[in-house]
Coordinates of C-alpha atoms and ligand atoms in Angstrom, one line a residue:
X1 CA 21.5 -6.7 20.7
X2 CA 20.2 -7.1 17.1
X3 CA 21.3 -4.1 15.1
X4 CA 19.2 -3.3 12.1
X5 CA 20.5 -0.7 9.6
X6 CA 17.7 0.9 7.7
X7 CA 17.6 2.9 4.5
X8 CA 14.4 4.7 3.7
X9 CA 13.2 5.7 0.3
X10 CA 10.3 8.2 0.4
X11 CA 9.6 10.6 3.2
X12 CA 6.0 11.7 2.5
X13 CA 3.2 11.1 4.9
X14 CA 4.0 7.4 5.5
X15 CA 7.8 7.7 5.5
X16 CA 7.8 10.5 8.0
X17 CA 5.4 8.7 10.2
X18 CA 7.7 5.7 10.1
X19 CA 10.6 7.8 11.3
X20 CA 8.5 9.1 14.1
X21 CA 7.4 5.6 15.1
X22 CA 11.0 4.4 15.0
X23 CA 12.0 7.2 17.4
X24 CA 9.1 6.7 19.8
X25 CA 9.5 2.9 19.9
X26 CA 13.2 3.0 20.9
X27 CA 12.5 2.1 24.5
X28 CA 10.2 -0.8 23.5
X29 CA 12.7 -2.1 20.9
X30 CA 15.6 -1.9 23.2
X31 CA 13.7 -4.0 25.8
X32 CA 13.3 -6.6 23.0
X33 CA 17.0 -6.5 22.2
X34 CA 16.6 -4.7 18.9
X35 CA 18.1 -1.4 17.7
X36 CA 17.1 0.4 14.5
X37 CA 19.8 2.5 13.0
X38 CA 18.8 4.8 10.1
X39 CA 21.7 5.1 7.8
X40 CA 20.1 7.0 4.9
X41 CA 16.9 8.7 3.7
X42 CA 15.8 9.6 0.1
X43 CA 13.1 11.7 -1.4
X44 CA 12.5 11.9 -5.2
X45 CA 15.6 14.1 -5.8
X46 CA 18.2 13.5 -3.2
X47 CA 19.6 11.1 -0.6
X48 CA 21.3 11.9 2.7
X49 CA 23.4 9.2 4.1
X50 CA 26.0 8.8 6.9
X51 CA 29.6 8.6 5.8
X52 CA 30.2 5.3 7.5
X53 CA 27.2 3.0 7.3
X54 CA 29.0 0.3 9.3
X55 CA 29.1 2.3 12.5
X56 CA 27.2 5.6 12.4
X57 CA 23.6 6.7 12.1
X58 CA 21.4 9.7 11.5
X59 CA 20.5 10.9 15.0
X60 CA 17.0 11.3 16.1
X61 CA 17.3 15.1 16.3
X62 CA 18.5 15.1 12.7
X63 CA 15.6 12.8 11.6
X64 CA 13.0 15.1 13.3
X65 CA 14.6 18.1 11.6
X66 CA 14.4 16.2 8.3
X67 CA 10.7 15.4 8.8
X68 CA 10.0 19.1 9.5
X69 CA 11.7 20.2 6.3
X70 CA 9.9 17.6 4.3
X71 CA 6.5 18.3 5.8
X72 CA 6.9 22.0 4.8
X73 CA 7.1 20.7 1.2
X74 CA 10.7 21.4 0.7
X75 CA 13.3 19.1 -0.8
X76 CA 15.7 17.1 1.3
X77 CA 18.6 19.1 0.0
X78 CA 17.2 22.3 1.6
X79 CA 18.1 20.9 5.1
X80 CA 20.1 23.7 6.8
X81 CA 22.7 21.6 8.4
X82 CA 23.9 18.3 7.1
X83 CA 26.6 17.9 9.7
X84 CA 28.7 14.9 8.7
X85 CA 26.2 13.6 6.2
X86 CA 26.8 13.1 2.5
X87 CA 24.2 14.2 0.0
X88 CA 23.6 12.4 -3.3
X89 CA 21.4 13.2 -6.3
X90 CA 20.4 11.8 -9.7
X91 CA 22.0 8.6 -10.7
X92 CA 24.4 8.7 -7.7
X93 CA 21.5 7.6 -5.5
X94 CA 21.0 4.1 -6.9
X95 CA 24.7 3.6 -7.0
X96 CA 25.0 4.6 -3.3
X97 CA 22.1 2.4 -2.2
X98 CA 23.7 -0.5 -4.0
X99 CA 27.0 0.3 -2.3
X100 CA 25.4 0.5 1.1
X101 CA 23.8 -2.9 0.6
X102 CA 27.0 -4.5 -0.7
X103 CA 28.9 -3.1 2.3
X104 CA 26.4 -4.1 5.0
X105 CA 25.6 -7.6 3.6
X106 CA 28.9 -8.8 4.8
X107 CA 28.3 -7.5 8.4
X108 CA 24.8 -7.0 9.8
X109 CA 22.5 -6.9 6.7
X110 CA 20.3 -4.0 5.6
X111 CA 16.6 -3.2 5.5
X112 CA 15.7 -1.1 2.4
X113 CA 12.3 0.4 3.0
X114 CA 10.2 1.7 0.1
X115 CA 7.7 4.3 1.2
X116 CA 7.7 6.1 -2.1
X117 CA 4.9 6.0 -4.6
X118 CA 7.3 5.5 -7.5
X119 CA 7.6 2.7 -10.1
X120 CA 11.3 3.5 -10.5
X121 CA 12.5 1.6 -7.4
X122 CA 12.0 -1.9 -8.7
X123 CA 15.4 -2.5 -10.1
X124 CA 17.1 -1.3 -7.0
X125 CA 14.8 -3.4 -4.7
X126 CA 15.6 -6.5 -6.8
X127 CA 19.3 -5.8 -6.7
X128 CA 19.2 -5.5 -2.9
X129 CA 17.2 -8.7 -2.5
X130 CA 19.7 -10.5 -4.6
X131 CA 22.4 -9.3 -2.2
X132 CA 20.6 -11.0 0.7
X133 CA 19.4 -7.8 2.2
X134 CA 15.8 -7.2 3.4
X135 CA 13.2 -5.1 1.6
X136 CA 10.0 -3.8 3.0
X137 CA 7.4 -2.0 0.9
X138 CA 4.4 0.2 1.4
X139 CA 4.7 1.0 -2.3
X140 CA 2.5 -1.2 -4.5
X141 CA 4.0 -0.3 -7.8
X142 CA 7.0 -2.6 -7.7
X143 CA 4.8 -5.6 -7.0
X144 CA 2.3 -4.7 -9.7
X145 CA 4.8 -4.3 -12.5
X146 CA 5.4 -7.1 -15.0
X147 CA 5.6 -10.8 -13.9
X148 CA 9.2 -10.8 -14.8
X149 CA 9.9 -7.9 -12.4
X150 CA 7.7 -9.6 -9.8
X151 CA 9.5 -12.9 -10.0
X152 CA 12.8 -11.2 -9.4
X153 CA 11.5 -9.3 -6.4
X154 CA 10.0 -12.3 -4.7
X155 CA 12.8 -14.7 -5.7
X156 CA 13.9 -14.9 -2.0
X157 CA 10.5 -14.8 -0.2
X158 CA 12.0 -14.6 3.2
X159 CA 13.8 -11.3 2.4
X160 CA 10.7 -9.3 1.4
X161 CA 7.7 -8.1 3.3
X162 CA 4.9 -5.8 2.1
X163 CA 2.1 -6.1 4.6
X164 CA 1.1 -2.4 4.2
X165 CA 0.5 -2.6 0.4
X166 CA -2.9 -4.1 1.0
X167 CA -5.2 -2.9 3.8
X168 CA -2.4 -0.7 5.3
X169 CA -1.6 -2.1 8.8
X170 CA -4.3 -4.8 8.7
X171 CA -2.7 -8.3 8.7
X172 CA -3.9 -9.3 5.2
X173 CA -0.8 -10.6 3.6
X174 CA 0.4 -12.4 6.6
X175 CA -2.9 -14.1 7.2
X176 CA -3.2 -15.2 3.6
X177 CA 0.4 -16.6 3.7
X178 CA -0.3 -18.5 6.9
X179 CA -3.4 -20.1 5.3
X180 CA -1.5 -21.0 2.2
X181 CA 1.4 -22.4 4.2
X182 CA -0.9 -24.6 6.2
X183 CA -2.0 -26.3 3.1
X184 CA -5.5 -24.9 3.3
X185 CA -6.5 -24.0 -0.3
X186 CA -8.1 -20.5 -0.7
X187 CA -10.8 -20.6 -3.3
X188 CA -12.3 -17.1 -3.0
X189 CA -11.3 -13.7 -1.8
X190 CA -13.7 -10.8 -1.9
X191 CA -13.0 -7.5 -0.3
X192 CA -13.6 -3.8 -0.1
X193 CA -10.1 -2.5 -0.2
X194 CA -10.7 1.2 -0.8
X195 CA -11.7 3.3 2.2
X196 CA -13.0 5.9 -0.2
X197 CA -15.2 3.6 -2.3
X198 CA -16.3 1.7 0.8
X199 CA -17.6 5.0 2.2
X200 CA -19.2 6.0 -1.1
X201 CA -21.0 2.7 -1.6
X202 CA -22.4 2.5 2.0
X203 CA -23.5 6.1 1.8
X204 CA -25.4 5.8 -1.5
X205 CA -27.1 2.8 0.0
X206 CA -28.8 5.0 2.5
X207 CA -30.4 7.0 -0.3
X208 CA -28.0 9.9 -0.9
X209 CA -27.2 10.6 -4.6
X210 CA -23.9 9.3 -5.8
X211 CA -22.7 12.7 -6.9
X212 CA -23.5 14.3 -3.6
X213 CA -21.7 11.5 -1.7
X214 CA -18.6 11.8 -3.9
X215 CA -18.6 15.6 -3.5
X216 CA -18.9 15.3 0.3
X217 CA -16.2 12.7 0.4
X218 CA -13.9 15.0 -1.5
X219 CA -14.6 17.9 0.9
X220 CA -13.9 15.6 3.9
X221 CA -10.5 14.8 2.4
X222 CA -11.4 11.1 1.9
X223 CA -10.6 11.1 -1.8
X224 CA -7.6 11.9 -3.8
X225 CA -7.5 15.6 -5.0
X226 CA -9.1 14.4 -8.2
X227 CA -11.7 11.8 -7.0
X228 CA -11.5 10.1 -10.4
X229 CA -8.2 8.6 -9.1
X230 CA -10.3 6.6 -6.6
X231 CA -13.3 6.1 -8.9
X232 CA -11.2 4.6 -11.7
X233 CA -10.6 1.5 -9.5
X234 CA -6.9 1.4 -10.4
X235 CA -5.7 1.5 -6.8
X236 CA -8.0 -1.4 -5.9
X237 CA -6.8 -3.3 -9.0
X238 CA -3.2 -3.0 -7.8
X239 CA -4.2 -4.5 -4.5
X240 CA -6.1 -7.2 -6.2
X241 CA -3.1 -8.1 -8.3
X242 CA -0.9 -8.4 -5.3
X243 CA -3.4 -10.8 -3.6
X244 CA -3.9 -12.8 -6.8
X245 CA -0.2 -13.2 -7.3
X246 CA 0.1 -14.3 -3.7
X247 CA -2.4 -17.0 -4.5
X248 CA -0.2 -18.1 -7.4
X249 CA -2.1 -16.5 -10.3
X250 CA 0.3 -15.7 -13.1
X251 CA -1.4 -12.6 -14.3
X252 CA -0.6 -9.0 -15.3
X253 CA -2.4 -5.8 -14.3
X254 CA -4.0 -5.4 -17.7
X255 CA -5.7 -8.8 -17.5
X256 CA -7.7 -7.7 -14.5
X257 CA -11.2 -6.6 -15.4
X258 CA -11.6 -3.2 -13.9
X259 CA -15.0 -1.4 -13.7
X260 CA -14.4 2.4 -13.6
X261 CA -17.2 4.4 -11.9
X262 CA -17.1 7.0 -14.6
X263 CA -17.2 6.6 -18.4
X264 CA -14.1 7.3 -20.6
X265 CA -15.7 10.5 -21.9
X266 CA -15.5 11.9 -18.4
X267 CA -11.9 10.9 -18.0
X268 CA -9.2 13.3 -16.8
X269 CA -7.7 13.8 -20.3
X270 CA -11.1 14.7 -21.7
X271 CA -12.8 16.6 -18.9
X272 CA -11.4 19.2 -16.5
X273 CA -11.9 18.4 -12.8
X274 CA -14.3 21.3 -12.2
X275 CA -16.5 20.3 -15.1
X276 CA -16.5 16.6 -13.9
X277 CA -17.7 17.6 -10.4
X278 CA -20.3 20.1 -11.6
X279 CA -21.7 18.5 -14.7
X280 CA -20.3 15.0 -15.1
X281 CA -20.9 13.3 -11.8
X282 CA -24.7 14.1 -11.5
X283 CA -25.2 12.2 -14.8
X284 CA -24.1 9.1 -13.1
X285 CA -26.7 9.2 -10.2
X286 CA -29.6 7.5 -12.0
X287 CA -27.8 4.5 -13.1
X288 CA -26.3 3.7 -9.7
X289 CA -29.7 4.3 -8.1
X290 CA -31.2 1.8 -10.4
X291 CA -28.6 -0.8 -9.6
X292 CA -29.1 -0.2 -5.9
X293 CA -32.9 -0.7 -6.2
X294 CA -32.4 -3.8 -8.2
X295 CA -30.0 -5.3 -5.6
X296 CA -32.1 -4.3 -2.7
X297 CA -35.2 -6.1 -4.1
X298 CA -33.1 -9.3 -3.7
X299 CA -32.0 -8.4 -0.1
X300 CA -28.5 -7.4 -1.5
X301 CA -26.4 -4.3 -1.4
X302 CA -23.7 -3.0 -3.7
X303 CA -20.1 -2.9 -2.8
X304 CA -17.0 -1.9 -4.8
X305 CA -14.9 -5.0 -4.4
X306 CA -12.0 -7.0 -5.6
X307 CA -13.1 -10.6 -6.4
X308 CA -10.5 -13.4 -6.8
X309 CA -12.0 -16.7 -7.6
X310 CA -10.7 -19.7 -9.6
X311 CA -8.7 -18.0 -12.4
X312 CA -10.8 -14.8 -12.3
X313 CA -9.7 -11.5 -10.8
X314 CA -12.2 -8.7 -11.2
X315 CA -12.5 -5.2 -9.7
X316 CA -15.9 -3.4 -9.6
X317 CA -19.4 -3.2 -8.2
X318 CA -20.8 -6.5 -7.0
X319 CA -24.0 -7.4 -5.2
X320 CA -23.4 -8.9 -1.8
X321 CA -25.9 -10.2 0.8
X322 CA -26.9 -7.4 3.2
X323 CA -26.3 -9.9 6.0
X324 CA -22.6 -10.5 5.4
X325 CA -19.4 -8.9 6.6
X326 CA -19.2 -6.9 3.4
X327 CA -22.9 -6.1 3.4
X328 CA -22.7 -4.7 6.9
X329 CA -19.8 -2.5 6.1
X330 CA -20.3 1.2 7.0
X331 CA -17.9 4.1 6.8
X332 CA -14.3 3.9 5.4
X333 CA -13.2 0.5 6.9
X334 CA -11.7 -2.1 4.7
X335 CA -13.2 -5.6 4.8
X336 CA -11.8 -8.8 3.4
X337 CA -13.6 -12.1 3.3
X338 CA -11.4 -15.2 2.7
X339 CA -12.9 -18.6 1.8
X340 CA -10.9 -21.7 2.1
X341 CA -11.4 -25.4 2.9
X342 CA -11.2 -24.5 6.6
X343 CA -13.3 -21.3 6.2
X344 CA -15.8 -22.5 3.6
X345 CA -19.2 -21.7 5.0
X346 CA -18.3 -18.7 7.2
X347 CA -15.3 -16.8 5.8
X348 CA -12.4 -15.6 7.7
X349 CA -13.0 -11.8 8.0
X350 CA -10.4 -9.1 8.4
X351 CA -11.8 -5.6 9.0
X352 CA -10.5 -2.2 10.1
X353 CA -9.0 1.0 8.9
X354 CA -7.2 0.3 5.6
X355 CA -5.5 3.6 5.1
X356 CA -3.7 6.4 7.0
X357 CA -0.1 7.3 7.6
X358 CA -0.2 5.9 11.1
X359 CA -1.5 2.4 10.5
X360 CA 0.4 2.1 7.2
X361 CA 3.8 3.0 8.8
X362 CA 3.0 0.8 11.8
X363 CA 2.6 -2.1 9.4
X364 CA 6.0 -1.2 7.8
X365 CA 7.7 -1.1 11.2
X366 CA 6.2 -4.5 12.2
X367 CA 7.5 -6.0 8.9
X368 CA 11.0 -4.7 9.7
X369 CA 11.0 -6.0 13.2
X370 CA 9.5 -9.3 12.1
X371 CA 12.6 -10.0 10.0
X372 CA 15.1 -9.4 12.8
X373 CA 16.4 -13.0 12.8
X374 CA 17.9 -12.4 9.4
X375 CA 20.3 -9.9 10.8
X376 CA 23.7 -10.8 12.1
X377 CA 25.0 -9.0 15.2
Ligands
LIG401 N1 -1.1 6.9 3.0 C1 -1.7 5.7 3.1 O1 -2.7 5.6 3.7 C2 -1.1 4.5 2.4 C3 -1.7 3.2 2.7 C4 -1.1 2.1 2.0 C5 0.0 2.2 1.2 N2 0.5 3.5 0.9 C6 1.6 3.6 0.0 O2 2.7 4.1 0.7 C7 3.5 4.9 -0.2 C8 3.8 6.2 0.4 O3 2.5 7.0 0.6 P1 2.5 8.5 1.0 O4 1.1 8.8 1.2 O5 3.5 8.7 2.0 O6 3.0 9.2 -0.4 P2 3.6 10.6 -0.6 O7 3.2 11.5 0.5 O8 3.3 11.0 -2.0 O9 5.2 10.4 -0.5 C9 6.0 9.8 -1.4 C10 7.5 10.1 -1.1 O10 8.3 9.3 -2.0 C11 9.3 10.2 -2.6 N3 9.7 9.6 -3.9 C12 9.1 9.7 -5.1 N4 9.9 9.1 -6.0 C13 10.9 8.6 -5.4 C14 12.0 7.8 -5.8 N5 12.2 7.4 -7.1 N6 12.9 7.4 -4.9 C15 12.8 7.7 -3.5 N7 11.7 8.5 -3.1 C16 10.8 8.9 -4.0 C17 8.6 11.5 -2.6 O11 9.6 12.5 -2.7 P3 9.3 14.1 -2.8 O12 9.1 14.4 -1.3 O13 10.6 14.6 -3.3 O14 8.2 14.3 -3.7 C18 7.9 11.5 -1.3 O15 8.8 11.9 -0.2 C19 2.7 5.0 -1.5 O16 3.2 4.0 -2.4 C20 1.3 4.6 -1.1 O17 0.6 4.0 -2.2 C21 -0.1 4.6 1.5
LIG402 C1 -0.8 11.8 5.9 O1 0.3 12.7 5.8 C2 0.1 13.7 4.8 C3 1.4 14.5 4.8 O2 1.8 14.9 6.0 C4 -1.1 14.5 5.2 O3 -1.4 15.5 4.2 C5 -2.3 13.6 5.3 O4 -3.5 14.3 5.7 C6 -2.0 12.5 6.3 N1 -3.2 11.5 6.1 C7 -3.8 11.1 7.2 C8 -5.0 10.2 6.9 O5 -3.5 11.4 8.4
LIG403 C1 -30.8 -6.7 -11.9 O1 -29.5 -7.2 -11.7 C2 -29.2 -8.4 -12.4 C3 -27.8 -8.8 -12.0 O2 -27.7 -9.1 -10.6 C4 -29.3 -8.2 -13.9 O3 -29.0 -9.4 -14.5 C5 -30.6 -7.6 -14.2 O4 -30.6 -7.3 -15.6 C6 -30.9 -6.4 -13.4 N1 -32.3 -5.9 -13.7 C7 -32.5 -4.6 -13.9 C8 -33.9 -4.3 -14.1 O5 -31.6 -3.8 -14.0

């Protein structure tokens, strides 16, 4: 049996779904000769860990209880019964995680899993990688920090996986890595990597005003609480940066040209959300409609995409042929077109749900299992 000790940072929607997946996949994994042993879980304020990480684990009942407490919005430390577990907070957490890694590296190894949305986990992740332990990320922030941080994090490429950072559970990163490793140069990647903006752009194409579509998307729960978090393009830019760096581009986040779908004078610091929705958004309808008409006169449609080509990496609205994988996109799917020497006329296309707790955490779990050969005993 391969025994994989696991330490989870972040138990929001994705982290909790991961714990549920781990529990429900136990029969499957044991048939494959793998056992996942959760030795600790952190939220933003605390960490619970077993006293002896070499032998014990947080039991499934305990993990389910923990998920329940977290989904009610409480803090980890409000768990009623910690049993044997130890609880850490503040600076003790990083120290304890490093201790766990140092202890386990000599025996089995450790998977440190980042399902937080924090930029503060970078240092710890790098430290753990340098100890020859595995890290798996759903969190984009550590990979989109400075190049210096990035280089440290990926200094041992075999020990890090982050499939779910782009396109959630879709096999985007692994596909690109395989193409690169086969010596097939990728010269262009263009993709719609925001379910929200994919939905918005395909709906406005059918004639509905932009403001109406955004408002409806918000009501349907497709957008962030403040839709400007989606419309800014920042999340797409982080994904674009991860892909560009994978292709070897030595760039920083601020060198990506990002087109925001609202002007600065309608930004969150200037305009309250209510006013943006009621008075700001409708002012944007005419311009978008003009651009749609212009595109459609050429047989094109508009998509909000990331485009990586030569040394360029841009994020924003592009015209694409109506008769292409991107042009045919409807609803909230992600679509990625990859052009390389082998896929030069017709691109390799990856399409499917690019968000959601379920697919995202499934991608994280697959990453963990995929590295099983790195564990000893
Ligand atoms: N949901 C998706 O569809 C999707 C898809 C792809 C990627 N992702 C990425 O997956 C990550 C998790 O997403 P989510 O939707 O689960 O987010 P979420 O619900 O906001 O959960 C974030 C969790 O991280 C914890 N946290 C914050 N700072 C931390 C720190 N310094 N150390 C340890 N834990 C910390 C939070 O603690 P508290 O509970 O105390 O606040 C919370 O439990 C994000 O980075 C997101 O971008 C999500
Ligand atoms: C993901 O989980 C969070 C927290 O439980 C929940 O609010 C959200 O609706 C879930 N998202 C999806 C797409 O299921
Ligand atoms: C139509 O779009 C092209 C870019 O594709 C642009 O150069 C041109 O100015 C636009 N025309 C109008 C009338 O907006």
